Amino acid sequence: MTSETYRNPILDADWSDPDVVRVGDDFYLTASSFGRAPGLPLLHSRDLVNWTLVGHALERLEPAAEFDRPRHDCGVWAPSLRYHDERFWIFWGDPDQGIFQINAPQIRGPWTRPHLLKEGKGLIDPCPLWDEETGEAYLVHAWAKSRSGVKNRLTGHRMRPDGTGLLDEGKVIVDGDRIPGWFTLEGPKLYRHDGWFWILAPAGGVETGWQGAFRSRGFFGPYEERIVLEQKDTDVNGPHQGGWVRTPSGEDWFLHFQQRGAYGRVVHLQPMRWGHGGGTSRSSEAESGGDWPVIGDDGAPVAEHRRPALPPQPPAAPATDDDFPGGRYGRQWQWTANPGDGWATQHSGDGLRLTCVRSADAHDLRKLPHVLTQRLPGTPCAAEVELRLDSDEPGARAGLAVLGDAFGWIGLQRGTDGTVHLVHRFAEAVAERERDAAHPRIAPEGRARLRIEIGAGARCRFSADVGDGDGFRPSGPVFTATPWRWVGALLGLFALAPAGQGHAGTAAFTRFRITAS
């Protein structure tokens, strides 16, 4: 890679189901956040290659009572980000509730409270369009079979221009069952270009699918289709689902995800142009005239490419490290459910002070809402944090974890005899409770430096320095991180205590670092 080129992925972590918009010289991106809070991350770039996390649009998930416990595969699915009438708009589908909308005058807010635009089960992946020529507004969405019994089709609506409601009952405008070879059609993004209505939508499943393009002279169809991006002979499996954006100089680019197991859905940037090449049609209609999107290298994803013709920017990436100034955690962290009062306390010094929250589920981190998480990096690295356990409660514990359908963690636990032990525990995906991955050992000062080295294939090696003069010592066997069903694995910090009465103390985390291996 040279200074004139970039390499994919441009966001090498789980920024799932990305959508992008340009406002002036700035580009903004949002992504699915499922059941974590805050939700709907907001990223900013000036060159489409270097991105920083500037905030979240959704402080808490609603209804709050539904998300006071982890629901890792529910909540915010595949959002769409748009700019209209001097406001930012985000639409998303909650597969159990329906289609929501929020908006704000600035990307950093304040964002409105979620407005339920269309109630129903299995309504997912909505995208609005305001037609500047006619003043009319439209909405398209897909279906989740797990909730509705329906999939592989896109439904279109006319929408109120103010985005507060729909004007009809909806009509199926693309039926994937009628297109030979197409299945799991979802994730539509709606555009107007060159006199056509365009829907860019993936099909074929997250790990093996392709990116489709549909066009029609009228919003309600009929649509003709073409495959405009697929794996071909590259290493990029299932390249699809994202958004098209045009630079001020008129260059076209397409951002999409690639499913990478425990790393989740990483984001790629593809060059895009309008022409006749690159796509494959599975419909005789699609041989009609006019230009189609040509994405990547004639329809195949690129690994390295010339940078967009935009002003050079310094290297940047979403933050990972944190010194927790004043007890505050950075915007890269999310709770595994809506946060509760008193889980983290602010103070005058540095360091994160987490309350040892009492729980009957102390044996299973997957069930706890008070785990503070960030995304597992997609490249080999080491995560390290310093921990002090400030609790006299027998069974109180705190640590650094890798969370997914299976999980592993290393940390400190107060024993019944008052001593503090370094413990390392794990649970397989099918296990209902954790068990020891290594023999406990004394942490004489009640503190430790914890480290997880994450190698190729998301293989994790745990180690710790308990201040006994031996430095970092490895602990237990290699643990291979696993994703949740739709979510990549997460790094997490936690403090907890067994069920009981009264305050159970706190744990202090300092100097969280992720370093490249």
Coordinates of C-alpha atoms in Angstrom, one line a residue:
M1 CA 0.0 0.0 0.0
T2 CA 1.3 3.5 -0.9
S3 CA 0.2 7.0 0.2
E4 CA -2.0 7.1 -2.9
T5 CA -3.8 3.8 -2.2
Y6 CA -5.9 2.2 0.6
R7 CA -6.4 -1.4 1.6
N8 CA -9.7 -3.1 2.6
P9 CA -11.2 -3.4 5.1
I10 CA -11.2 0.3 5.9
L11 CA -13.0 -0.5 9.2
D12 CA -11.6 -3.8 10.5
A13 CA -14.1 -4.5 13.2
D14 CA -17.9 -5.2 13.6
W15 CA -19.5 -2.1 12.1
S16 CA -22.4 -4.2 10.9
D17 CA -24.8 -3.2 8.0
P18 CA -23.2 0.2 7.3
D19 CA -24.9 3.1 5.6
V20 CA -23.3 6.3 4.5
V21 CA -24.2 9.9 3.5
R22 CA -22.3 13.0 2.5
V23 CA -23.2 16.5 3.7
G24 CA -20.9 19.1 2.2
D25 CA -17.3 17.9 2.5
D26 CA -18.1 15.5 5.4
F27 CA -19.1 11.8 5.2
Y28 CA -21.1 10.1 8.0
L29 CA -21.7 6.4 8.6
T30 CA -24.0 4.5 11.0
A31 CA -24.3 0.8 11.6
S32 CA -26.4 -1.8 13.4
S33 CA -26.0 -1.9 17.2
F34 CA -28.6 -4.6 18.0
G35 CA -29.2 -4.8 21.8
R36 CA -26.3 -2.7 23.0
A37 CA -26.6 0.8 24.5
P38 CA -26.0 3.5 23.5
G39 CA -27.0 2.4 20.0
L40 CA -26.6 3.6 16.4
P41 CA -22.9 4.6 16.3
L42 CA -22.1 7.7 14.3
L43 CA -18.8 7.9 12.4
H44 CA -17.2 10.8 10.5
S45 CA -14.7 11.0 7.7
R46 CA -13.3 13.5 5.2
D47 CA -11.7 10.9 2.8
L48 CA -13.9 7.8 3.1
V49 CA -10.8 5.8 4.3
N50 CA -10.1 7.3 7.8
W51 CA -13.0 7.2 10.2
T52 CA -13.5 8.4 13.8
L53 CA -16.4 7.6 16.1
V54 CA -18.1 10.9 17.1
G55 CA -21.1 9.6 19.1
H56 CA -24.3 7.6 19.1
A57 CA -27.8 8.6 18.0
L58 CA -29.7 6.4 20.4
E59 CA -29.1 6.8 24.1
R60 CA -31.4 4.0 25.2
L61 CA -33.4 1.3 23.5
E62 CA -37.2 1.4 23.8
P63 CA -39.4 0.2 25.3
A64 CA -36.8 0.4 28.1
A65 CA -38.2 -2.6 30.0
E66 CA -37.6 -4.9 27.0
F67 CA -33.9 -4.0 27.0
D68 CA -33.0 -4.0 30.7
R69 CA -31.4 -7.4 30.0
P70 CA -29.2 -8.6 27.1
R71 CA -30.9 -9.3 23.9
H72 CA -27.9 -9.6 21.7
D73 CA -29.6 -10.3 18.4
C74 CA -32.6 -8.0 18.8
G75 CA -33.0 -4.2 18.9
V76 CA -31.5 -2.1 16.2
W77 CA -31.1 -3.9 12.8
A78 CA -29.7 -2.4 9.6
P79 CA -30.3 1.3 9.8
S80 CA -30.4 3.9 6.9
L81 CA -28.8 7.3 7.3
R82 CA -30.1 10.2 5.2
Y83 CA -29.9 14.0 5.1
H84 CA -33.0 15.9 4.1
D85 CA -34.6 19.3 4.9
E86 CA -31.4 20.3 6.9
R87 CA -31.8 17.4 9.2
F88 CA -30.1 14.0 9.6
W89 CA -32.5 11.0 9.6
I90 CA -32.0 7.4 10.7
F91 CA -34.6 4.7 10.0
W92 CA -34.2 1.2 11.4
G93 CA -36.2 -1.9 11.9
D94 CA -36.6 -3.7 15.3
P95 CA -37.7 -7.2 14.2
D96 CA -40.0 -7.5 17.2
Q97 CA -41.6 -4.1 17.1
G98 CA -41.5 -2.4 13.7
I99 CA -39.9 0.5 11.9
F100 CA -38.5 3.4 13.9
Q101 CA -37.3 6.9 12.9
I102 CA -35.2 9.5 14.6
N103 CA -33.8 12.8 13.3
A104 CA -31.5 15.7 14.4
P105 CA -30.3 19.1 13.2
Q106 CA -26.6 18.0 13.7
I107 CA -24.9 14.7 13.6
R108 CA -24.1 15.0 17.3
G109 CA -27.7 15.7 18.1
P110 CA -29.8 16.4 19.8
W111 CA -31.7 13.4 18.3
T112 CA -35.4 13.0 18.7
R113 CA -36.9 10.1 20.7
P114 CA -37.7 7.0 18.5
H115 CA -40.9 7.4 16.6
L116 CA -42.6 4.1 15.6
L117 CA -43.4 4.6 11.9
K118 CA -44.8 1.2 11.1
E119 CA -45.7 -1.4 13.8
G120 CA -45.4 -5.1 13.1
K121 CA -43.3 -8.2 13.4
G122 CA -40.4 -8.9 11.1
L123 CA -40.2 -5.4 9.5
I124 CA -36.5 -4.8 8.9
D125 CA -34.0 -2.8 6.9
P126 CA -36.1 0.3 6.1
C127 CA -34.8 3.1 3.9
P128 CA -36.5 6.4 3.0
L129 CA -36.3 8.5 -0.1
W130 CA -37.4 12.1 -0.6
D131 CA -37.9 12.7 -4.3
E132 CA -36.6 16.3 -4.8
E133 CA -38.3 16.5 -8.2
T134 CA -41.8 15.7 -7.1
G135 CA -41.8 16.4 -3.4
E136 CA -43.1 12.9 -2.6
A137 CA -41.5 10.6 -0.1
Y138 CA -41.2 6.8 -0.1
L139 CA -40.1 4.0 2.1
V140 CA -38.9 0.5 1.3
H141 CA -38.2 -2.3 3.8
A142 CA -37.5 -6.0 3.9
W143 CA -38.8 -8.9 6.0
A144 CA -37.4 -11.2 8.7
K145 CA -38.8 -14.7 8.3
S146 CA -38.0 -15.6 12.0
R147 CA -40.7 -13.1 13.1
S148 CA -43.1 -12.8 10.1
G149 CA -42.8 -16.1 8.2
V150 CA -41.9 -14.0 5.2
K151 CA -38.6 -13.2 3.5
N152 CA -37.0 -12.6 0.1
R153 CA -39.2 -9.6 -0.8
L154 CA -39.2 -5.9 -0.5
T155 CA -42.3 -3.8 0.3
G156 CA -42.7 -0.2 -0.7
H157 CA -44.8 2.6 0.8
R158 CA -45.6 6.2 0.1
M159 CA -44.6 8.2 3.2
R160 CA -45.5 11.5 4.6
P161 CA -42.8 14.1 3.7
D162 CA -42.3 14.9 7.3
G163 CA -41.4 11.2 8.0
T164 CA -44.1 10.8 10.7
G165 CA -46.3 8.2 8.9
L166 CA -47.1 6.1 5.9
L167 CA -49.7 6.9 3.3
D168 CA -50.7 3.4 2.2
E169 CA -50.8 -0.3 3.3
G170 CA -47.7 -1.1 1.2
K171 CA -47.1 -3.2 -1.9
V172 CA -44.5 -5.8 -2.6
I173 CA -42.3 -4.1 -5.2
V174 CA -39.6 -6.8 -5.6
D175 CA -40.4 -10.5 -5.0
G176 CA -37.1 -12.4 -4.8
D177 CA -39.0 -15.7 -5.2
R178 CA -39.8 -14.7 -8.8
I179 CA -36.1 -14.1 -9.7
P180 CA -34.3 -17.4 -10.6
G181 CA -31.6 -18.2 -8.1
W182 CA -32.2 -15.3 -5.7
F183 CA -32.9 -15.9 -2.0
T184 CA -32.7 -13.9 1.3
L185 CA -33.2 -10.6 -0.5
E186 CA -32.9 -7.8 2.2
G187 CA -31.1 -4.7 3.3
P188 CA -32.5 -2.3 0.6
K189 CA -31.1 1.2 0.0
L190 CA -33.3 3.5 -2.1
Y191 CA -32.0 6.2 -4.4
R192 CA -33.1 8.4 -7.4
H193 CA -30.6 8.6 -10.3
D194 CA -30.8 9.4 -14.0
G195 CA -34.6 9.3 -14.1
W196 CA -34.7 5.9 -12.4
F197 CA -35.7 4.7 -8.9
W198 CA -32.8 2.5 -7.7
I199 CA -32.7 -0.1 -5.0
L200 CA -29.3 -1.5 -4.0
A201 CA -30.0 -4.6 -2.1
P202 CA -28.1 -7.8 -1.1
A203 CA -29.2 -11.3 -1.4
G204 CA -27.9 -14.8 -0.9
G205 CA -27.1 -14.6 2.8
V206 CA -24.5 -12.7 4.9
E207 CA -21.6 -15.2 4.4
T208 CA -22.0 -16.2 0.7
G209 CA -24.3 -13.6 -0.9
W210 CA -24.0 -10.8 -3.5
Q211 CA -25.0 -7.2 -4.1
G212 CA -28.0 -6.6 -6.4
A213 CA -29.2 -3.5 -8.1
F214 CA -32.8 -2.9 -9.1
R215 CA -34.2 -0.1 -11.2
S216 CA -37.6 1.1 -12.3
R217 CA -39.1 4.2 -13.9
G218 CA -41.8 4.2 -11.2
F219 CA -41.3 3.5 -7.5
F220 CA -43.8 0.7 -7.4
G221 CA -42.2 -1.1 -10.3
P222 CA -41.8 -3.2 -12.3
Y223 CA -38.1 -3.5 -11.4
E224 CA -35.3 -5.1 -13.4
E225 CA -32.3 -6.5 -11.6
R226 CA -28.6 -7.1 -12.0
I227 CA -25.9 -8.6 -9.7
V228 CA -23.3 -5.8 -9.4
L229 CA -20.8 -7.2 -6.8
E230 CA -19.9 -10.8 -5.9
Q231 CA -16.9 -12.7 -4.6
K232 CA -15.7 -14.2 -7.9
D233 CA -12.1 -15.3 -7.4
T234 CA -11.3 -13.0 -4.5
D235 CA -11.0 -13.8 -0.8
V236 CA -13.9 -11.5 0.1
N237 CA -16.9 -13.8 0.9
G238 CA -20.4 -12.4 0.6
P239 CA -19.5 -8.8 -0.3
H240 CA -22.7 -6.9 0.0
Q241 CA -25.1 -4.7 2.0
G242 CA -24.1 -1.1 2.3
G243 CA -24.5 2.3 0.8
W244 CA -23.6 4.4 -2.3
V245 CA -22.1 7.9 -1.8
R246 CA -20.9 10.5 -4.3
T247 CA -18.0 12.9 -3.5
P248 CA -18.2 16.6 -4.3
S249 CA -16.2 16.1 -7.5
G250 CA -18.6 13.4 -8.7
E251 CA -16.8 10.2 -7.8
D252 CA -19.0 7.3 -6.8
W253 CA -18.1 4.9 -4.0
F254 CA -19.8 1.9 -2.3
L255 CA -19.3 0.9 1.3
H256 CA -20.4 -2.7 2.3
F257 CA -19.6 -5.4 4.8
Q258 CA -17.9 -8.7 4.8
Q259 CA -18.9 -11.3 7.4
R260 CA -15.7 -12.5 9.2
G261 CA -16.8 -14.9 12.0
A262 CA -15.9 -13.7 15.4
Y263 CA -14.7 -10.4 14.0
G264 CA -18.3 -9.6 12.8
R265 CA -19.0 -7.6 9.7
V266 CA -16.0 -5.5 8.7
V267 CA -16.4 -2.6 6.2
H268 CA -14.9 -2.4 2.7
L269 CA -14.8 0.6 0.3
Q270 CA -15.3 -0.1 -3.4
P271 CA -14.9 2.2 -6.4
M272 CA -18.2 2.6 -8.3
R273 CA -19.1 4.0 -11.7
W274 CA -22.1 3.9 -14.0
G275 CA -21.7 1.9 -17.2
H276 CA -22.6 -1.4 -18.9
G277 CA -20.0 -3.8 -17.5
G278 CA -19.4 -5.6 -14.3
G279 CA -22.9 -7.0 -13.6
T280 CA -24.6 -10.3 -14.3
S281 CA -28.3 -10.4 -15.1
R282 CA -30.7 -13.2 -14.2
S283 CA -33.6 -11.5 -15.9
S284 CA -34.2 -10.9 -19.6
E285 CA -35.5 -7.5 -18.8
A286 CA -32.1 -6.4 -17.4
E287 CA -30.6 -6.4 -20.9
S288 CA -32.4 -3.1 -21.6
G289 CA -30.5 0.1 -22.2
G290 CA -29.0 2.6 -19.8
D291 CA -26.2 2.5 -17.3
W292 CA -25.9 0.3 -14.3
P293 CA -23.7 0.5 -11.2
V294 CA -20.3 -1.1 -11.8
I295 CA -18.8 -1.8 -8.4
G296 CA -15.2 -2.8 -7.5
D297 CA -13.1 -4.3 -10.2
D298 CA -15.7 -5.0 -12.9
G299 CA -18.0 -6.5 -10.2
A300 CA -15.4 -8.1 -8.0
P301 CA -14.3 -6.5 -4.6
V302 CA -10.9 -4.8 -4.6
A303 CA -8.3 -5.5 -1.9
E304 CA -6.3 -2.3 -2.7
H305 CA -7.2 0.7 -4.7
R306 CA -6.5 4.3 -5.4
R307 CA -7.8 6.6 -2.7
P308 CA -10.8 8.8 -3.4
A309 CA -9.9 12.1 -5.0
L310 CA -10.4 14.0 -1.7
P311 CA -8.1 16.3 0.4
P312 CA -5.5 14.2 2.2
Q313 CA -6.3 13.4 5.8
P314 CA -4.1 12.2 8.7
P315 CA -4.5 8.5 9.6
A316 CA -7.5 7.9 11.9
A317 CA -9.6 5.1 13.3
P318 CA -12.3 4.7 15.9
A319 CA -10.8 5.0 19.4
T320 CA -10.0 1.9 21.5
D321 CA -7.7 3.0 24.3
D322 CA -9.1 4.6 27.4
D323 CA -7.7 6.2 30.6
F324 CA -11.2 6.8 31.9
P325 CA -10.6 10.4 33.0
G326 CA -12.8 11.3 35.9
G327 CA -14.4 7.9 35.8
R328 CA -15.9 8.5 32.5
Y329 CA -15.7 5.9 29.7
G330 CA -15.1 6.8 26.1
R331 CA -17.7 6.6 23.4
Q332 CA -16.2 3.4 22.0
W333 CA -17.9 1.5 24.9
Q334 CA -21.4 0.1 25.0
W335 CA -23.3 -1.7 27.7
T336 CA -24.9 -5.1 26.8
A337 CA -28.3 -3.7 27.7
N338 CA -29.8 -0.3 28.7
P339 CA -27.6 1.0 31.5
G340 CA -28.7 1.1 35.1
D341 CA -28.1 3.7 37.8
G342 CA -24.8 3.5 39.6
W343 CA -23.1 0.9 37.5
A344 CA -20.2 3.4 36.9
T345 CA -19.4 6.2 39.2
Q346 CA -17.6 9.5 38.4
H347 CA -14.8 10.7 40.6
S348 CA -12.0 13.2 40.7
G349 CA -9.2 10.9 39.4
D350 CA -8.6 8.7 36.5
G351 CA -9.8 5.2 36.2
L352 CA -13.2 3.4 35.6
R353 CA -14.9 2.6 38.9
L354 CA -17.5 -0.2 38.3
T355 CA -19.9 -1.3 41.0
C356 CA -19.9 -5.0 41.8
V357 CA -23.5 -5.4 40.8
R358 CA -25.3 -8.2 42.6
S359 CA -26.8 -10.8 40.3
A360 CA -28.3 -14.3 40.4
D361 CA -26.6 -14.8 37.0
A362 CA -23.1 -14.2 38.2
H363 CA -22.0 -17.6 36.8
D364 CA -22.8 -16.5 33.2
L365 CA -21.5 -13.2 31.7
R366 CA -23.8 -13.6 28.7
K367 CA -26.8 -12.9 30.8
L368 CA -25.5 -9.7 32.5
P369 CA -26.6 -6.3 31.3
H370 CA -23.8 -4.5 33.2
V371 CA -20.9 -5.6 31.0
L372 CA -19.1 -2.6 29.3
T373 CA -18.0 -3.7 25.8
Q374 CA -16.2 -2.7 22.7
R375 CA -15.7 -4.4 19.4
L376 CA -13.1 -7.1 18.9
P377 CA -10.4 -5.8 16.5
G378 CA -10.1 -7.6 13.2
T379 CA -6.3 -7.7 13.2
P380 CA -3.9 -9.5 15.7
C381 CA -3.5 -7.4 18.8
A382 CA -3.3 -7.5 22.6
A383 CA -5.8 -5.9 25.0
E384 CA -4.5 -5.0 28.4
V385 CA -6.0 -3.3 31.5
E386 CA -5.0 -2.8 35.1
L387 CA -7.5 -3.9 37.8
R388 CA -7.9 -3.4 41.5
L389 CA -10.7 -5.2 43.4
D390 CA -12.1 -2.9 46.1
S391 CA -14.7 -5.3 47.5
D392 CA -14.7 -7.3 50.7
E393 CA -17.7 -9.3 49.6
P394 CA -16.9 -13.0 49.2
G395 CA -17.5 -14.0 45.6
A396 CA -17.2 -10.5 44.3
R397 CA -15.2 -10.5 41.1
A398 CA -14.1 -8.3 38.2
G399 CA -12.2 -8.8 35.0
L400 CA -11.5 -8.6 31.3
A401 CA -13.6 -10.8 29.0
V402 CA -14.0 -12.0 25.4
L403 CA -17.8 -12.4 24.9
G404 CA -19.8 -14.3 22.3
D405 CA -21.9 -17.4 22.2
A406 CA -18.9 -18.8 24.2
F407 CA -16.9 -16.6 26.5
G408 CA -13.7 -16.5 28.5
W409 CA -12.4 -14.0 31.1
I410 CA -9.5 -13.4 33.4
G411 CA -9.7 -11.3 36.6
L412 CA -9.8 -11.1 40.4
Q413 CA -12.2 -12.7 42.9
R414 CA -12.5 -12.2 46.7
G415 CA -12.4 -15.6 48.5
T416 CA -14.3 -16.6 51.6
D417 CA -11.1 -16.3 53.6
G418 CA -10.7 -12.7 52.5
T419 CA -7.8 -13.3 50.1
V420 CA -8.0 -12.1 46.5
H421 CA -7.3 -14.7 43.8
L422 CA -6.5 -14.4 40.1
V423 CA -9.1 -16.5 38.3
H424 CA -9.5 -17.5 34.7
R425 CA -12.9 -18.9 33.6
F426 CA -14.7 -19.8 30.4
A427 CA -18.0 -21.3 29.1
E428 CA -18.7 -23.1 25.8
A429 CA -21.6 -22.0 23.7
V430 CA -23.8 -24.8 25.0
A431 CA -22.7 -24.4 28.6
E432 CA -25.1 -22.9 31.1
R433 CA -22.4 -21.7 33.5
E434 CA -18.7 -20.9 33.5
R435 CA -15.9 -23.1 34.9
D436 CA -12.2 -22.7 35.6
A437 CA -9.8 -22.5 32.7
A438 CA -6.8 -22.5 35.0
H439 CA -6.0 -23.0 38.7
P440 CA -6.6 -19.9 40.8
R441 CA -3.6 -18.2 42.3
I442 CA -3.1 -15.5 45.0
A443 CA -3.1 -11.9 44.0
P444 CA -1.3 -10.6 47.1
E445 CA -2.0 -6.9 46.5
G446 CA -5.6 -7.3 45.3
R447 CA -4.6 -6.0 41.9
A448 CA -3.4 -7.3 38.6
R449 CA -2.5 -6.4 35.0
L450 CA -4.7 -8.4 32.7
R451 CA -3.9 -9.2 29.1
I452 CA -5.6 -11.0 26.2
E453 CA -3.5 -11.6 23.1
I454 CA -5.8 -12.0 20.1
G455 CA -4.1 -13.9 17.2
A456 CA -5.1 -15.1 13.8
G457 CA -8.5 -16.8 13.7
A458 CA -9.5 -14.9 16.9
R459 CA -7.5 -17.3 19.0
C460 CA -7.1 -15.7 22.4
R461 CA -4.3 -16.3 24.9
F462 CA -4.9 -15.0 28.5
S463 CA -2.1 -13.9 30.9
A464 CA -1.8 -11.7 34.0
D465 CA 0.8 -10.0 36.2
V466 CA -0.3 -10.1 39.9
G467 CA 2.6 -8.1 41.2
D468 CA 4.5 -11.0 42.7
G469 CA 7.7 -10.3 40.7
D470 CA 7.1 -13.0 38.0
G471 CA 5.6 -10.5 35.5
F472 CA 3.0 -11.7 33.0
R473 CA 2.4 -15.4 33.3
P474 CA 0.2 -17.3 30.7
S475 CA -3.1 -18.7 32.0
G476 CA -5.0 -21.7 30.6
P477 CA -5.3 -23.0 27.1
V478 CA -6.0 -21.0 23.9
F479 CA -9.6 -19.8 23.7
T480 CA -11.1 -19.2 20.2
A481 CA -13.6 -16.3 20.3
T482 CA -17.0 -16.9 18.8
P483 CA -19.6 -14.5 17.5
W484 CA -23.1 -14.0 18.8
R485 CA -25.6 -15.0 16.1
W486 CA -25.5 -11.7 14.2
V487 CA -22.9 -9.8 16.3
G488 CA -19.1 -10.2 16.4
A489 CA -17.3 -11.1 19.6
L490 CA -16.8 -8.3 22.1
L491 CA -14.1 -7.3 24.6
G492 CA -15.7 -6.5 28.0
L493 CA -15.0 -5.1 31.4
F494 CA -17.3 -6.1 34.3
A495 CA -17.7 -6.2 38.1
L496 CA -20.2 -8.3 39.9
A497 CA -21.1 -10.1 43.1
P498 CA -23.4 -13.0 44.0
A499 CA -27.1 -12.3 44.8
G500 CA -27.6 -10.8 48.3
Q501 CA -28.2 -7.6 50.2
G502 CA -26.3 -4.4 50.5
H503 CA -23.5 -2.7 48.6
A504 CA -20.9 -5.2 47.4
G505 CA -18.1 -2.7 46.7
T506 CA -16.4 -1.7 43.5
A507 CA -13.6 -2.5 41.1
A508 CA -11.2 0.0 39.5
F509 CA -10.0 -0.3 35.9
T510 CA -7.1 1.9 34.6
R511 CA -5.1 2.2 31.5
F512 CA -7.0 0.1 28.9
R513 CA -4.9 -0.4 25.8
I514 CA -5.1 -2.3 22.6
T515 CA -1.8 -2.6 20.8
A516 CA -1.1 -4.2 17.4
S517 CA 0.8 -7.5 17.4

